[in-house]
Amino acid sequence: MKHKLFLRVVFVIGITFISCQKQSNSKSESKNTKVAVKKPNIVYILTDQWRGSALGYAGNPDVKTPNLDAFAKESVNFTNTVSVTPVCTPHRAALLTGKFPTTTGMFLNDIYLPADEVTMAEIYKKEGYNTAYWGKWHLDGHGRSTYIPKERRQGFDFWRALECSHNYTKMPYYDNENTTLKHWKKYSPFAIAEDANSYLEKHAKEENPFLALISIATPHYPHGSAPKKYKDMYPLASLTLNPNTADKFKERARKELQGYYAHATATDEAIGNIINKIKELGLLENTIIVFSADHGEMMGAHGVKPFVKQLAWDESVRVPFLIRYPNIDNNKGKVVNAPITTPDILPSLLGLTNINIPKEIEGENLSELIKNPNPNTDRAALIMNVAPFGANYKDEPYRGIRTKQYTYAITPKGPSMFYDNIKDPYQQNNLLGKPEFEEIEKDLDFKLQQELQKIGDEVRPRDYYMKKWGFKFDESRRAINWWDWKKGVGTVQSPNKI
């Protein structure tokens, strides 16, 4: 009898233990599932006018960028990233929509991105992300200092931004729903980084992930406003000029480079503060971090004065692109030489976060290349300038491609540019029409036509696209008139399909 009772007790204890263990395992599995279900945060750091060559990790002998040099060792480096149209508004519109400027009509500065375009923030918000934006916006088309209400922020909820300003010592901004113009109280890259870090602290432990787009307007001119501490790091006589810098611009280029590099070094410090905060908060292993820029600048190369962009030469079109993502592991510090163009960025981020890519997006999902970086992979990345404006008004419109090795471009008049960027990194030897390169040129032209066919585009004169989308330039400046908004008589221009 005692033996039977003992067996019953053992049996009950065993069942209870197994049941408890199952419950414990179930809770553990549930907890693990919950952790696994939370999608990674995204911190996208967008700088302004930062050339792809103006970084220490890119081989620049002068500029000091220790934080980004360190970050490059933790990231995948896309060495041939290009801005689809190397000027502010077109790049930003393509970044947020994943579409080409000829599709959206967003190929000029100071025009309004239509509300019916589906954007990065709207997609991520629908997936449960908190969305936040800091700094320069340049997609509203209602003047450069007008308050931008929530319905025109393209899905970004937290908002400390302004349409456009380059007053880095007294940068204006609007604080969410407050319609009173405020000003950052210190050099704007540092102020914006500090504010973004406060946001990261607040949202670090929340159940929902966040998309934080931090738009820092440096190292765009004016270069003289860079803090003296950083300008002192760059004595004029010590600065190296690229061999393609025109003689007539060498003195000016050296002076501009002093402030340009000073802004770059200060901005590098601000970015380092953001990356360090991400680490400090324990967010690093569940956050995608991107560092990039909207375009570069010519700085006297090829006889083009400093500040000018919009052109297909590398000084203007090639930008940095570093990306770090969860479980990067052995891919830290790896290089991808295959080019990526702006519309590819959004679908690639969606691919990395396992979110369905809307069928309207035209860029390519390169998430597999990001997760399996191969320096030998090649592809053709499309670049364009549909309607050169402002300082570039007299330039020809173009369409072009960048491959791992070559740049090839055409205008309405025919082929205009063919460079071997490996053998000729400063693009001083145009190979067009040379018999020994005839087959390569034909292949590049075929690839360019393929890319244009994908989006239903062809290179045509500027007037065709201006009429198609209903845009008009101010005759004096050959650009969209944003300055009349200061007088209270501005007119919104936005794509109007026909």
XYZ file of N, CA, C and O in Angstrom, residues 342-441:
400
model
N 20.040 56.400 -55.582
C 19.125 56.814 -54.507
C 17.826 56.005 -54.418
O 17.450 55.585 -53.312
N 17.099 55.756 -55.517
C 15.852 54.989 -55.370
C 16.042 53.566 -54.852
O 15.071 52.932 -54.418
N 17.276 53.043 -54.883
C 17.529 51.688 -54.365
C 17.512 51.635 -52.836
O 17.397 50.546 -52.262
N 17.644 52.779 -52.191
C 17.849 52.776 -50.740
C 16.596 52.330 -49.986
O 16.654 51.459 -49.111
N 15.437 52.915 -50.301
C 14.205 52.563 -49.582
C 13.859 51.080 -49.729
O 13.632 50.406 -48.718
N 13.804 50.516 -50.950
C 13.475 49.087 -51.027
C 14.501 48.204 -50.332
O 14.150 47.136 -49.817
N 15.759 48.634 -50.282
C 16.783 47.848 -49.594
C 16.552 47.864 -48.080
O 16.717 46.840 -47.410
N 16.159 49.020 -47.545
C 15.821 49.093 -46.117
C 14.586 48.247 -45.811
O 14.534 47.553 -44.790
N 13.604 48.291 -46.697
C 12.407 47.463 -46.503
C 12.774 45.985 -46.555
O 12.246 45.175 -45.780
N 13.696 45.629 -47.439
C 14.148 44.245 -47.506
C 14.846 43.816 -46.228
O 14.636 42.695 -45.737
N 15.664 44.702 -45.675
C 16.377 44.383 -44.433
C 15.431 44.240 -43.243
O 15.750 43.550 -42.278
N 14.282 44.912 -43.301
C 13.336 44.866 -42.189
C 12.140 43.956 -42.480
O 11.149 43.969 -41.737
N 12.244 43.176 -43.569
C 11.193 42.203 -43.919
C 9.814 42.837 -44.039
O 8.818 42.325 -43.520
N 9.775 43.965 -44.722
C 8.514 44.655 -44.983
C 8.248 44.596 -46.485
O 9.155 44.791 -47.296
N 7.003 44.316 -46.835
C 6.641 44.219 -48.252
C 6.944 45.533 -48.975
O 6.642 46.613 -48.467
N 7.502 45.403 -50.153
C 7.878 46.573 -50.940
C 6.726 46.931 -51.874
O 6.305 46.105 -52.690
N 6.178 48.152 -51.751
C 5.085 48.546 -52.654
C 5.494 48.395 -54.116
O 6.627 48.699 -54.494
N 4.569 47.933 -54.941
C 4.894 47.646 -56.339
C 5.271 48.904 -57.117
O 5.947 48.828 -58.145
N 4.856 50.077 -56.621
C 5.160 51.329 -57.327
C 6.630 51.732 -57.188
O 7.127 52.551 -57.960
N 7.327 51.192 -56.195
C 8.731 51.542 -55.988
C 9.565 51.027 -57.150
O 9.422 49.888 -57.593
N 10.457 51.886 -57.655
C 11.234 51.553 -58.850
C 12.660 51.113 -58.540
O 13.306 50.444 -59.353
N 13.194 51.508 -57.380
C 14.544 51.109 -57.022
C 14.629 49.611 -56.792
O 13.619 48.921 -56.614
N 15.856 49.103 -56.785
C 16.080 47.660 -56.605
C 16.360 47.349 -55.142
O 17.088 48.083 -54.457
N 15.800 46.256 -54.673
C 16.065 45.776 -53.317
C 17.440 45.110 -53.286
O 17.618 44.006 -53.796
N 18.414 45.785 -52.673
C 19.787 45.269 -52.610
C 20.118 44.704 -51.234
O 21.288 44.594 -50.873
N 19.090 44.311 -50.482
C 19.336 43.826 -49.131
C 20.200 42.558 -49.107
O 21.003 42.363 -48.189
N 20.051 41.700 -50.113
C 20.880 40.494 -50.141
C 22.347 40.843 -50.382
O 23.248 40.190 -49.834
N 22.604 41.860 -51.179
C 23.979 42.307 -51.399
C 24.541 42.960 -50.138
O 25.725 42.829 -49.831
N 23.679 43.635 -49.390
C 24.103 44.239 -48.119
C 24.457 43.145 -47.112
O 25.445 43.241 -46.392
N 23.655 42.080 -47.084
C 23.895 40.983 -46.132
C 24.979 40.027 -46.603
O 25.559 39.287 -45.796
N 25.250 40.033 -47.909
C 26.305 39.178 -48.468
C 27.211 40.022 -49.367
O 27.232 39.838 -50.589
N 27.948 40.951 -48.772
C 28.729 41.898 -49.575
C 29.829 41.222 -50.383
O 30.593 40.415 -49.860
N 29.869 41.560 -51.657
C 30.850 40.989 -52.562
C 31.478 42.127 -53.364
O 30.778 42.793 -54.136
N 32.779 42.364 -53.197
C 33.406 43.489 -53.911
C 33.441 43.316 -55.418
O 33.661 44.282 -56.147
N 33.210 42.090 -55.905
C 33.291 41.834 -57.339
C 31.955 41.942 -58.065
O 31.909 41.916 -59.294
N 30.864 42.053 -57.309
C 29.553 42.208 -57.935
C 29.506 43.519 -58.713
O 30.118 44.510 -58.316
N 28.765 43.525 -59.814
C 28.635 44.745 -60.608
C 27.179 44.945 -60.996
O 26.386 43.996 -61.044
N 26.820 46.160 -61.260
C 25.488 46.517 -61.744
C 25.553 47.921 -62.328
O 26.571 48.611 -62.188
N 24.487 48.348 -62.981
C 24.409 49.692 -63.553
C 23.447 50.530 -62.718
O 22.282 50.152 -62.541
N 23.949 51.652 -62.188
C 23.128 52.553 -61.378
C 22.834 53.808 -62.191
O 23.746 54.463 -62.710
N 21.558 54.161 -62.288
C 21.118 55.258 -63.136
C 21.262 56.608 -62.442
O 20.909 56.759 -61.266
N 21.788 57.591 -63.176
C 21.864 58.976 -62.711
C 21.267 59.875 -63.792
O 21.194 59.483 -64.960
N 20.856 61.089 -63.400
C 20.204 61.964 -64.371
C 20.169 63.404 -63.879
O 20.247 63.669 -62.676
N 20.069 64.324 -64.820
C 19.637 65.686 -64.536
C 18.656 66.055 -65.626
O 19.028 66.218 -66.784
N 17.405 66.143 -65.247
C 16.311 66.323 -66.198
C 16.246 67.763 -66.708
O 16.014 68.003 -67.893
N 16.455 68.713 -65.797
C 16.303 70.135 -66.150
C 17.284 70.965 -65.333
O 16.919 71.509 -64.290
N 18.527 71.071 -65.763
C 19.510 71.872 -65.016
C 18.983 73.279 -64.732
O 18.337 73.892 -65.604
N 19.236 73.766 -63.528
C 18.685 75.065 -63.129
C 19.726 75.870 -62.360
O 20.780 75.364 -61.987
N 19.404 77.128 -62.115
C 20.287 77.985 -61.341
C 21.655 78.108 -61.982
O 21.788 78.416 -63.176
N 22.707 77.846 -61.207
C 24.083 77.943 -61.702
C 24.364 76.966 -62.832
O 25.327 77.138 -63.579
N 23.521 75.939 -62.976
C 23.718 74.911 -64.010
C 22.795 75.088 -65.209
O 22.696 74.195 -66.052
N 22.126 76.238 -65.282
C 21.098 76.413 -66.313
C 21.635 76.187 -67.721
O 20.935 75.654 -68.593
N 22.865 76.556 -67.981
C 23.428 76.431 -69.334
C 23.957 75.027 -69.629
O 24.381 74.745 -70.753
N 23.939 74.153 -68.632
C 24.395 72.781 -68.841
C 23.321 71.956 -69.542
O 22.122 72.212 -69.405
N 23.773 70.929 -70.251
C 22.845 70.039 -70.951
C 22.203 69.047 -69.973
O 22.875 68.549 -69.055
N 20.910 68.732 -70.149
C 20.326 67.606 -69.405
C 21.082 66.330 -69.759
O 21.670 66.231 -70.842
N 21.073 65.350 -68.868
C 21.763 64.098 -69.165
C 21.085 62.916 -68.505
O 20.311 63.062 -67.556
N 21.388 61.744 -69.022
C 21.114 60.476 -68.366
C 22.431 59.702 -68.389
O 23.184 59.769 -69.381
N 22.712 58.968 -67.346
C 23.970 58.237 -67.298
C 23.880 57.024 -66.407
O 22.877 56.811 -65.703
N 24.926 56.214 -66.456
C 25.035 55.088 -65.526
C 26.423 55.078 -64.906
O 27.395 55.538 -65.500
N 26.476 54.545 -63.718
C 27.742 54.283 -63.021
C 27.808 52.787 -62.804
O 26.862 52.185 -62.270
N 28.874 52.135 -63.268
C 29.116 50.733 -62.957
C 30.296 50.668 -61.995
O 30.824 51.693 -61.573
N 30.700 49.469 -61.669
C 31.848 49.312 -60.775
C 33.081 50.007 -61.329
O 33.910 50.529 -60.572
N 33.195 50.044 -62.659
C 34.403 50.590 -63.281
C 34.168 51.866 -64.088
O 35.053 52.729 -64.123
N 32.989 52.005 -64.679
C 32.818 53.072 -65.665
C 31.714 54.061 -65.306
O 30.756 53.736 -64.598
N 31.874 55.287 -65.864
C 30.798 56.273 -65.922
C 30.516 56.544 -67.395
O 31.438 56.786 -68.180
N 29.227 56.497 -67.757
C 28.832 56.761 -69.144
C 27.577 57.625 -69.114
O 26.640 57.348 -68.346
N 27.559 58.696 -69.926
C 26.405 59.590 -69.931
C 26.131 60.103 -71.332
O 27.027 60.183 -72.181
N 24.848 60.443 -71.547
C 24.421 61.018 -72.819
C 23.581 62.259 -72.548
O 22.985 62.412 -71.480
N 23.522 63.158 -73.533
C 22.643 64.322 -73.496
C 21.716 64.221 -74.710
O 21.848 63.295 -75.524
N 20.778 65.151 -74.888
C 19.937 65.111 -76.093
C 20.752 65.188 -77.388
O 20.261 64.779 -78.447
N 21.998 65.657 -77.291
C 22.848 65.761 -78.469
C 23.648 64.489 -78.750
O 24.284 64.371 -79.797
N 23.637 63.540 -77.800
C 24.388 62.301 -77.981
C 25.297 61.999 -76.807
O 25.244 62.669 -75.762
N 26.156 60.967 -76.919
C 27.072 60.611 -75.825
C 27.954 61.786 -75.418
O 28.440 62.538 -76.273
N 28.167 61.943 -74.112
C 28.928 63.093 -73.608
C 30.064 62.709 -72.680
O 30.999 63.496 -72.497
N 30.018 61.528 -72.094
C 30.958 61.199 -71.027
C 31.200 59.695 -70.974
O 30.256 58.910 -70.965
N 32.463 59.289 -70.931
C 32.828 57.873 -70.836
C 34.189 57.792 -70.144
O 35.210 58.108 -70.733
N 34.176 57.384 -68.870
C 35.407 57.343 -68.087
C 35.627 55.950 -67.484
O 34.669 55.294 -67.072
N 36.872 55.561 -67.425
C 37.288 54.378 -66.677
C 37.723 54.878 -65.302
O 38.818 55.411 -65.134
N 36.855 54.711 -64.315
C 37.101 55.313 -63.004
C 38.166 54.591 -62.182
O 38.632 55.128 -61.174
N 38.539 53.409 -62.606
C 39.614 52.689 -61.915
C 40.977 53.171 -62.407
O 41.860 53.529 -61.627
N 41.136 53.217 -63.719
C 42.401 53.677 -64.293
C 42.530 55.202 -64.270
O 43.639 55.744 -64.298
N 41.408 55.862 -64.226
C 41.369 57.327 -64.333
C 40.437 57.887 -63.245
O 39.355 58.393 -63.521
N 40.842 57.808 -61.962
C 39.941 58.158 -60.857
C 39.511 59.624 -60.822
O 38.505 59.946 -60.189
N 40.264 60.499 -61.481
C 39.875 61.914 -61.507
C 39.183 62.286 -62.813
O 38.968 63.459 -63.101
N 38.838 61.289 -63.608
C 38.022 61.451 -64.811
C 38.565 62.557 -65.731
O 37.868 63.492 -66.106
N 39.813 62.396 -66.105
C 40.481 63.384 -66.958
C 40.631 62.926 -68.411
O 41.032 63.713 -69.268
N 40.306 61.655 -68.674
C 40.499 61.103 -70.018
C 39.171 60.553 -70.535
O 38.800 59.408 -70.258
N 38.456 61.380 -71.288
C 37.163 60.960 -71.843
C 37.407 59.978 -72.994
O 38.062 60.304 -73.979
N 36.878 58.764 -72.879
C 37.159 57.689 -73.827
C 36.190 57.634 -74.998
O 36.287 56.730 -75.841
N 35.274 58.576 -75.066
C 34.283 58.553 -76.147
C 34.947 58.546 -77.527
O 35.876 59.318 -77.790
N 34.469 57.654 -78.389
C 34.918 57.626 -79.772
C 36.267 56.991 -80.010
O 36.704 56.907 -81.170
N 36.923 56.509 -78.975
C 38.228 55.874 -79.172
C 38.015 54.428 -79.626
O 37.330 53.651 -78.941
N 38.571 54.057 -80.763
C 38.286 52.739 -81.368
C 38.520 51.566 -80.433
O 37.750 50.602 -80.436
N 39.572 51.644 -79.628
C 39.894 50.502 -78.761
C 38.868 50.290 -77.647
O 38.858 49.250 -76.982
N 37.991 51.289 -77.432
C 36.968 51.161 -76.386
C 35.559 51.117 -76.985
O 34.574 51.233 -76.254
N 35.476 50.911 -78.284
C 34.191 50.961 -78.970
C 33.203 49.937 -78.425
O 32.023 50.246 -78.198
N 33.645 48.711 -78.196
C 32.738 47.656 -77.729
C 32.246 47.931 -76.307
O 31.075 47.686 -75.998
N 33.142 48.428 -75.462
C 32.741 48.763 -74.089
C 31.717 49.894 -74.119
O 30.713 49.866 -73.392
N 31.969 50.892 -74.978
C 31.039 52.020 -75.088
C 29.660 51.543 -75.536
O 28.627 51.968 -74.997
